[in-house]
Amino acid sequence: MTRTSVVLSLVFGIPFSTCSAQDDVGDPTFVPTVKVGKAFVDGDSIQYMELSNVYVYPEPTFKNKRQQQSYMRLVKNVKMVLPIAKEVRQIIIETAEFTETLPPEERKAHLKRVEAAIVKDYKPRMKKLTFSQGKLLIKLIDRECNSTAYEAMQAFIGPVRSGMWQAFAWMFGASLKKGYDPDGVDRLTERVVLMVEAGQI
């Protein structure tokens, strides 16, 4: 069992298995979007184009080769896990909205079905991530969902099971309560995330 398996199992409730970090997971880089619309002004129509944001930063400088490699690894890791964090956000929104329409006695059964579907769909992808990508995913889930992975789990599986997973994560040097700080320790990560979202890198 690798450390990667441990962290990703904690995030998604996926059973542990041996995984390889060398497997190809495709190219999840974001593509810039162009929105074409029409506005009416004084009875006349004017077409407009709305482009993705463009971010301008100073060229990164590195003290040594190791620092440069660390930056390139961060770019690669963000491209790998940011799409997953966005999918997690969508799953949480859709599940929460749908369970609101269900009677209380049906919610538990529905959540079990959702959990089984997540395991089936995401287990192969999770097995291909490295330990550092798993830890980054925990942070990016907080960025996308405005709540930590622990809080998201607590909302769906309750405080007891969430507490057990958090204790288990702590044993392996991870934390489901890890938050995202775009203005502090995660400032460089936020820069990379914004540029990836805009299709600039």
Coordinates of C-alpha atoms in Angstrom, one line a residue:
M1 CA 0.0 0.0 0.0
T2 CA 1.4 3.4 -0.9
R3 CA 0.9 6.7 0.9
T4 CA -1.0 7.9 -2.2
S5 CA -3.7 5.2 -1.7
V6 CA -4.1 6.3 1.9
V7 CA -4.7 10.1 1.2
L8 CA -7.0 9.5 -1.7
S9 CA -9.0 6.8 0.1
L10 CA -9.5 9.4 2.9
V11 CA -10.8 12.0 0.5
F12 CA -13.2 9.8 -1.5
G13 CA -13.8 6.8 0.9
I14 CA -12.2 4.6 -1.7
P15 CA -10.7 1.3 -0.5
F16 CA -6.9 1.1 -0.4
S17 CA -5.0 -0.5 -3.2
T18 CA -1.5 -0.4 -4.6
C19 CA -1.1 2.3 -7.2
S20 CA 1.4 3.5 -9.7
A21 CA 2.2 7.2 -10.1
Q22 CA 3.6 6.6 -13.6
D23 CA 0.3 5.9 -15.4
D24 CA -0.9 8.4 -17.9
V25 CA -4.1 10.2 -16.9
G26 CA -4.6 12.3 -20.0
D27 CA -4.3 16.1 -20.4
P28 CA -6.8 17.9 -18.2
T29 CA -5.6 21.4 -19.1
F30 CA -8.4 23.9 -19.2
V31 CA -9.3 25.4 -22.6
P32 CA -10.1 29.2 -22.8
T33 CA -13.7 29.9 -23.6
V34 CA -15.3 32.6 -25.8
K35 CA -18.9 33.6 -25.1
V36 CA -20.7 35.4 -28.0
G37 CA -23.8 37.3 -27.1
K38 CA -26.1 40.1 -28.2
A39 CA -27.0 43.2 -26.3
F40 CA -29.9 45.6 -27.1
V41 CA -29.2 49.3 -26.9
D42 CA -31.8 51.9 -27.9
G43 CA -33.7 49.3 -30.0
D44 CA -30.6 48.2 -31.8
S45 CA -28.7 45.0 -31.3
I46 CA -24.9 44.9 -30.7
Q47 CA -23.0 41.7 -30.7
Y48 CA -20.2 41.2 -28.2
M49 CA -17.6 38.7 -27.3
E50 CA -16.7 37.8 -23.7
L51 CA -13.3 36.1 -23.3
S52 CA -11.7 34.2 -20.4
N53 CA -9.7 36.3 -17.9
V54 CA -6.1 36.8 -18.8
Y55 CA -3.6 37.0 -15.8
V56 CA -0.3 38.8 -16.1
Y57 CA 2.4 38.0 -13.6
P58 CA 6.1 38.7 -13.5
E59 CA 8.2 35.9 -15.0
P60 CA 9.0 33.5 -12.1
T61 CA 12.6 33.5 -11.0
F62 CA 14.3 30.6 -9.4
K63 CA 17.4 30.4 -7.1
N64 CA 18.4 27.0 -8.5
K65 CA 17.4 24.1 -10.7
R66 CA 15.7 22.4 -7.8
Q67 CA 13.4 25.3 -7.2
Q68 CA 12.5 25.4 -10.9
Q69 CA 11.7 21.7 -10.9
S70 CA 9.5 22.2 -7.9
Y71 CA 7.6 24.9 -9.7
M72 CA 7.2 22.8 -12.8
R73 CA 6.0 19.9 -10.6
L74 CA 3.4 22.2 -9.0
V75 CA 2.1 23.2 -12.5
K76 CA 1.8 19.5 -13.5
N77 CA 0.0 18.6 -10.2
V78 CA -2.5 21.4 -10.5
K79 CA -3.3 20.4 -14.0
M80 CA -3.8 16.9 -12.8
V81 CA -6.1 17.5 -9.8
L82 CA -7.9 20.8 -10.4
P83 CA -10.4 19.1 -12.7
I84 CA -11.2 16.5 -10.1
A85 CA -11.7 19.2 -7.4
K86 CA -14.2 21.0 -9.7
E87 CA -16.0 17.7 -10.3
V88 CA -16.2 17.1 -6.5
R89 CA -17.8 20.6 -6.2
Q90 CA -20.4 19.7 -8.8
I91 CA -21.1 16.3 -7.2
I92 CA -21.6 18.0 -3.8
I93 CA -23.9 20.7 -5.2
E94 CA -26.0 18.2 -7.2
T95 CA -26.2 15.7 -4.4
A96 CA -27.2 18.3 -1.8
E97 CA -29.9 19.8 -4.1
F98 CA -31.4 16.4 -4.9
T99 CA -31.4 15.1 -1.4
E100 CA -33.4 18.2 -0.4
T101 CA -36.2 16.9 -2.5
L102 CA -36.2 13.5 -0.9
P103 CA -38.1 12.4 2.2
P104 CA -35.7 11.8 5.1
E105 CA -36.1 8.0 5.0
E106 CA -34.9 7.9 1.4
R107 CA -31.9 10.2 1.8
K108 CA -29.6 7.6 3.4
A109 CA -30.2 5.1 0.6
H110 CA -29.6 7.7 -2.0
L111 CA -26.3 8.8 -0.4
K112 CA -25.2 5.1 -0.4
R113 CA -25.9 4.9 -4.1
V114 CA -23.9 8.1 -4.7
E115 CA -21.0 6.8 -2.7
A116 CA -21.0 3.5 -4.6
A117 CA -21.0 5.4 -7.9
I118 CA -18.2 7.7 -6.8
V119 CA -16.0 4.7 -5.9
K120 CA -16.7 3.1 -9.2
D121 CA -16.0 6.1 -11.3
Y122 CA -13.1 7.7 -9.4
K123 CA -11.1 4.7 -8.0
P124 CA -9.2 4.2 -11.3
R125 CA -8.3 7.9 -11.5
M126 CA -7.3 8.2 -7.8
K127 CA -5.0 5.3 -8.1
K128 CA -2.9 7.2 -10.7
L129 CA -2.2 10.2 -8.5
T130 CA 0.9 10.6 -6.4
F131 CA 0.9 11.4 -2.6
S132 CA 1.7 15.1 -3.2
Q133 CA -1.1 15.3 -5.8
G134 CA -3.5 13.7 -3.2
K135 CA -2.6 16.3 -0.6
L136 CA -3.0 19.1 -3.2
L137 CA -6.4 17.7 -4.1
I138 CA -7.5 18.1 -0.4
K139 CA -6.6 21.8 -0.6
L140 CA -8.2 22.4 -3.9
I141 CA -11.4 20.8 -2.7
D142 CA -11.4 23.5 0.0
R143 CA -10.8 26.2 -2.7
E144 CA -13.6 24.9 -4.9
C145 CA -16.2 24.0 -2.3
N146 CA -15.5 26.7 0.3
S147 CA -15.3 23.9 2.8
T148 CA -12.6 21.4 3.7
A149 CA -12.7 17.8 2.7
Y150 CA -13.5 17.0 6.3
E151 CA -16.5 19.3 6.4
A152 CA -17.8 17.9 3.1
M153 CA -17.5 14.4 4.4
Q154 CA -19.1 15.4 7.7
A155 CA -22.1 16.8 5.9
F156 CA -22.7 13.5 4.0
I157 CA -21.5 10.7 6.2
G158 CA -21.7 12.3 9.7
P159 CA -19.2 13.3 12.3
V160 CA -18.3 9.9 13.6
R161 CA -17.1 8.4 10.3
S162 CA -15.5 11.7 9.3
G163 CA -13.6 11.8 12.6
M164 CA -12.3 8.3 12.0
W165 CA -11.1 9.2 8.5
Q166 CA -9.4 12.3 9.9
A167 CA -7.6 10.3 12.6
F168 CA -6.5 7.8 10.0
A169 CA -5.2 10.7 7.7
W170 CA -3.2 12.2 10.6
M171 CA -1.4 8.9 11.0
F172 CA -0.1 9.2 7.5
G173 CA 0.9 12.8 7.7
A174 CA -2.2 14.3 6.0
S175 CA -5.2 16.2 7.2
L176 CA -8.7 16.4 5.8
K177 CA -9.1 19.7 7.7
K178 CA -6.3 21.3 5.7
G179 CA -7.6 24.6 4.3
Y180 CA -6.5 26.6 1.3
D181 CA -4.8 30.0 1.8
P182 CA -4.5 31.8 -1.5
D183 CA -3.1 34.9 0.1
G184 CA -0.5 33.1 2.2
V185 CA 1.2 29.7 2.0
D186 CA -0.8 28.8 -1.2
R187 CA -0.1 32.1 -3.0
L188 CA 2.0 30.4 -5.7
T189 CA -0.5 27.6 -6.1
E190 CA -3.3 30.2 -6.6
R191 CA -1.3 31.9 -9.3
V192 CA -0.8 28.6 -11.1
V193 CA -4.5 27.6 -10.7
L194 CA -5.7 30.9 -12.2
M195 CA -3.4 30.6 -15.1
V196 CA -4.4 27.0 -15.7
E197 CA -8.1 27.9 -15.6
A198 CA -7.4 30.6 -18.1
G199 CA -5.5 28.2 -20.4
Q200 CA -2.4 30.2 -20.1
I201 CA -0.1 27.4 -19.0

